[in-house]
Amino acid sequence: ARGIFKGLVQPGRGTQDTRRTALFEELIPPGHALTEVEIVLRKLADARLITTEDRDDLPGEDRTATLAHERLLEAWPWLRRLVEENREVIAQANQIAEDAQRWESNGRDESYLYSGARLAVAQEGLENGQLALGGLPLEFVNAASQRQQAERMARRQRNQRTLAGLSAAVVIFALLAGISIIFWRQAQANAHVAAEQAGAAAALLKLSQERG
């Protein structure tokens, strides 16, 4: 019930809190089924605390729930305290739901997914249990997390390929350097031999001239 009511409130920012219409699927907390939420919603509707669009021809994900009246936000101390204690989390969940709907309306284009700090905050909220998402909003965050993991893996593979390329380049450079040293030493040796031969030839020539 707490999760359901948090999903049916739009906290004001400098303005009065208002009621919010939510899809049934948005009100399903992780680890629970739609049938469980429907039972609680039915009891709340029977108590005239909420109203539902609950026709048999609508699938669960298309049905909606709304607070019966905005006066409940002020007149019911329990609900008022619930909103005050969870104002930031409720606002965050509502924003994710709006962004998820925008993502869905645009064919689940990846450019609408969260990244960076926004994704990190959503992931942290889910991990510590403060943020309870269901249905499309949860799919939205999971899709963003999966894309982030895919990007990290692709980046790691690129880094590995770059490192492998650098390693190969170092090996090739070392081989070329070694070959260059060998040729240089050979050239030095050849030059030394040539110098000795030239010296010997000059000595022979001089000796021949002296005798002649």
mmCIF file with all atom_site columns, N, CA, C and O in Angstrom, residues 161-179:
data_model
loop_
_atom_site.group_PDB
_atom_site.id
_atom_site.type_symbol
_atom_site.label_atom_id
_atom_site.label_alt_id
_atom_site.label_comp_id
_atom_site.label_asym_id
_atom_site.label_entity_id
_atom_site.label_seq_id
_atom_site.pdbx_PDB_ins_code
_atom_site.Cartn_x
_atom_site.Cartn_y
_atom_site.Cartn_z
_atom_site.occupancy
_atom_site.B_iso_or_equiv
_atom_site.pdbx_formal_charge
_atom_site.auth_seq_id
_atom_site.auth_comp_id
_atom_site.auth_asym_id
_atom_site.auth_atom_id
_atom_site.pdbx_PDB_model_num
ATOM 1  N N  . ARG A 1 161 ? 42.576 -4.260 -27.770 1.00 0.00 ? 161 ARG A N  1
ATOM 2  C CA . ARG A 1 161 ? 43.112 -4.264 -29.137 1.00 0.00 ? 161 ARG A CA 1
ATOM 3  C C  . ARG A 1 161 ? 44.212 -3.216 -29.287 1.00 0.00 ? 161 ARG A C  1
ATOM 4  O O  . ARG A 1 161 ? 45.236 -3.457 -29.945 1.00 0.00 ? 161 ARG A O  1
ATOM 5  N N  . THR A 1 162 ? 43.994 -2.057 -28.671 1.00 0.00 ? 162 THR A N  1
ATOM 6  C CA . THR A 1 162 ? 45.011 -1.002 -28.738 1.00 0.00 ? 162 THR A CA 1
ATOM 7  C C  . THR A 1 162 ? 46.285 -1.446 -28.051 1.00 0.00 ? 162 THR A C  1
ATOM 8  O O  . THR A 1 162 ? 47.394 -1.239 -28.570 1.00 0.00 ? 162 THR A O  1
ATOM 9  N N  . LEU A 1 163 ? 46.131 -2.084 -26.878 1.00 0.00 ? 163 LEU A N  1
ATOM 10 C CA . LEU A 1 163 ? 47.303 -2.579 -26.153 1.00 0.00 ? 163 LEU A CA 1
ATOM 11 C C  . LEU A 1 163 ? 48.033 -3.653 -26.948 1.00 0.00 ? 163 LEU A C  1
ATOM 12 O O  . LEU A 1 163 ? 49.261 -3.668 -27.011 1.00 0.00 ? 163 LEU A O  1
ATOM 13 N N  . ALA A 1 164 ? 47.242 -4.544 -27.581 1.00 0.00 ? 164 ALA A N  1
ATOM 14 C CA . ALA A 1 164 ? 47.850 -5.593 -28.405 1.00 0.00 ? 164 ALA A CA 1
ATOM 15 C C  . ALA A 1 164 ? 48.602 -4.974 -29.574 1.00 0.00 ? 164 ALA A C  1
ATOM 16 O O  . ALA A 1 164 ? 49.705 -5.409 -29.930 1.00 0.00 ? 164 ALA A O  1
ATOM 17 N N  . GLY A 1 165 ? 47.988 -3.934 -30.181 1.00 0.00 ? 165 GLY A N  1
ATOM 18 C CA . GLY A 1 165 ? 48.649 -3.250 -31.288 1.00 0.00 ? 165 GLY A CA 1
ATOM 19 C C  . GLY A 1 165 ? 49.935 -2.575 -30.844 1.00 0.00 ? 165 GLY A C  1
ATOM 20 O O  . GLY A 1 165 ? 50.962 -2.638 -31.545 1.00 0.00 ? 165 GLY A O  1
ATOM 21 N N  . LEU A 1 166 ? 49.895 -1.939 -29.662 1.00 0.00 ? 166 LEU A N  1
ATOM 22 C CA . LEU A 1 166 ? 51.097 -1.287 -29.148 1.00 0.00 ? 166 LEU A CA 1
ATOM 23 C C  . LEU A 1 166 ? 52.180 -2.316 -28.835 1.00 0.00 ? 166 LEU A C  1
ATOM 24 O O  . LEU A 1 166 ? 53.369 -2.092 -29.103 1.00 0.00 ? 166 LEU A O  1
ATOM 25 N N  . SER A 1 167 ? 51.749 -3.457 -28.260 1.00 0.00 ? 167 SER A N  1
ATOM 26 C CA . SER A 1 167 ? 52.719 -4.519 -27.950 1.00 0.00 ? 167 SER A CA 1
ATOM 27 C C  . SER A 1 167 ? 53.385 -5.024 -29.219 1.00 0.00 ? 167 SER A C  1
ATOM 28 O O  . SER A 1 167 ? 54.603 -5.235 -29.264 1.00 0.00 ? 167 SER A O  1
ATOM 29 N N  . ALA A 1 168 ? 52.560 -5.235 -30.264 1.00 0.00 ? 168 ALA A N  1
ATOM 30 C CA . ALA A 1 168 ? 53.105 -5.698 -31.541 1.00 0.00 ? 168 ALA A CA 1
ATOM 31 C C  . ALA A 1 168 ? 54.065 -4.659 -32.114 1.00 0.00 ? 168 ALA A C  1
ATOM 32 O O  . ALA A 1 168 ? 55.129 -5.000 -32.661 1.00 0.00 ? 168 ALA A O  1
ATOM 33 N N  . ALA A 1 169 ? 53.694 -3.385 -31.983 1.00 0.00 ? 169 ALA A N  1
ATOM 34 C CA . ALA A 1 169 ? 54.546 -2.318 -32.503 1.00 0.00 ? 169 ALA A CA 1
ATOM 35 C C  . ALA A 1 169 ? 55.878 -2.280 -31.761 1.00 0.00 ? 169 ALA A C  1
ATOM 36 O O  . ALA A 1 169 ? 56.943 -2.076 -32.368 1.00 0.00 ? 169 ALA A O  1
ATOM 37 N N  . VAL A 1 170 ? 55.817 -2.494 -30.441 1.00 0.00 ? 170 VAL A N  1
ATOM 38 C CA . VAL A 1 170 ? 57.059 -2.506 -29.650 1.00 0.00 ? 170 VAL A CA 1
ATOM 39 C C  . VAL A 1 170 ? 57.953 -3.655 -30.087 1.00 0.00 ? 170 VAL A C  1
ATOM 40 O O  . VAL A 1 170 ? 59.183 -3.500 -30.228 1.00 0.00 ? 170 VAL A O  1
ATOM 41 N N  . VAL A 1 171 ? 57.342 -4.840 -30.304 1.00 0.00 ? 171 VAL A N  1
ATOM 42 C CA . VAL A 1 171 ? 58.114 -6.002 -30.738 1.00 0.00 ? 171 VAL A CA 1
ATOM 43 C C  . VAL A 1 171 ? 58.763 -5.746 -32.093 1.00 0.00 ? 171 VAL A C  1
ATOM 44 O O  . VAL A 1 171 ? 59.949 -6.023 -32.305 1.00 0.00 ? 171 VAL A O  1
ATOM 45 N N  . ILE A 1 172 ? 57.951 -5.191 -33.019 1.00 0.00 ? 172 ILE A N  1
ATOM 46 C CA . ILE A 1 172 ? 58.476 -4.898 -34.362 1.00 0.00 ? 172 ILE A CA 1
ATOM 47 C C  . ILE A 1 172 ? 59.595 -3.868 -34.282 1.00 0.00 ? 172 ILE A C  1
ATOM 48 O O  . ILE A 1 172 ? 60.644 -4.008 -34.940 1.00 0.00 ? 172 ILE A O  1
ATOM 49 N N  . PHE A 1 173 ? 59.396 -2.845 -33.443 1.00 0.00 ? 173 PHE A N  1
ATOM 50 C CA . PHE A 1 173 ? 60.420 -1.810 -33.281 1.00 0.00 ? 173 PHE A CA 1
ATOM 51 C C  . PHE A 1 173 ? 61.714 -2.413 -32.727 1.00 0.00 ? 173 PHE A C  1
ATOM 52 O O  . PHE A 1 173 ? 62.813 -2.082 -33.181 1.00 0.00 ? 173 PHE A O  1
ATOM 53 N N  . ALA A 1 174 ? 61.531 -3.310 -31.740 1.00 0.00 ? 174 ALA A N  1
ATOM 54 C CA . ALA A 1 174 ? 62.703 -3.946 -31.143 1.00 0.00 ? 174 ALA A CA 1
ATOM 55 C C  . ALA A 1 174 ? 63.446 -4.793 -32.181 1.00 0.00 ? 174 ALA A C  1
ATOM 56 O O  . ALA A 1 174 ? 64.692 -4.797 -32.238 1.00 0.00 ? 174 ALA A O  1
ATOM 57 N N  . LEU A 1 175 ? 62.675 -5.531 -33.013 1.00 0.00 ? 175 LEU A N  1
ATOM 58 C CA . LEU A 1 175 ? 63.297 -6.343 -34.060 1.00 0.00 ? 175 LEU A CA 1
ATOM 59 C C  . LEU A 1 175 ? 64.047 -5.468 -35.059 1.00 0.00 ? 175 LEU A C  1
ATOM 60 O O  . LEU A 1 175 ? 65.178 -5.764 -35.452 1.00 0.00 ? 175 LEU A O  1
ATOM 61 N N  . LEU A 1 176 ? 63.386 -4.386 -35.478 1.00 0.00 ? 176 LEU A N  1
ATOM 62 C CA . LEU A 1 176 ? 64.035 -3.477 -36.440 1.00 0.00 ? 176 LEU A CA 1
ATOM 63 C C  . LEU A 1 176 ? 65.278 -2.847 -35.843 1.00 0.00 ? 176 LEU A C  1
ATOM 64 O O  . LEU A 1 176 ? 66.299 -2.681 -36.527 1.00 0.00 ? 176 LEU A O  1
ATOM 65 N N  . ALA A 1 177 ? 65.147 -2.486 -34.543 1.00 0.00 ? 177 ALA A N  1
ATOM 66 C CA . ALA A 1 177 ? 66.311 -1.892 -33.887 1.00 0.00 ? 177 ALA A CA 1
ATOM 67 C C  . ALA A 1 177 ? 67.458 -2.896 -33.822 1.00 0.00 ? 177 ALA A C  1
ATOM 68 O O  . ALA A 1 177 ? 68.633 -2.559 -34.061 1.00 0.00 ? 177 ALA A O  1
ATOM 69 N N  . GLY A 1 178 ? 67.112 -4.157 -33.508 1.00 0.00 ? 178 GLY A N  1
ATOM 70 C CA . GLY A 1 178 ? 68.142 -5.199 -33.450 1.00 0.00 ? 178 GLY A CA 1
ATOM 71 C C  . GLY A 1 178 ? 68.790 -5.421 -34.802 1.00 0.00 ? 178 GLY A C  1
ATOM 72 O O  . GLY A 1 178 ? 70.022 -5.548 -34.910 1.00 0.00 ? 178 GLY A O  1
ATOM 73 N N  . ILE A 1 179 ? 67.939 -5.466 -35.848 1.00 0.00 ? 179 ILE A N  1
ATOM 74 C CA . ILE A 1 179 ? 68.468 -5.649 -37.207 1.00 0.00 ? 179 ILE A CA 1
ATOM 75 C C  . ILE A 1 179 ? 69.349 -4.470 -37.599 1.00 0.00 ? 179 ILE A C  1
ATOM 76 O O  . ILE A 1 179 ? 70.418 -4.635 -38.214 1.00 0.00 ? 179 ILE A O  1
#
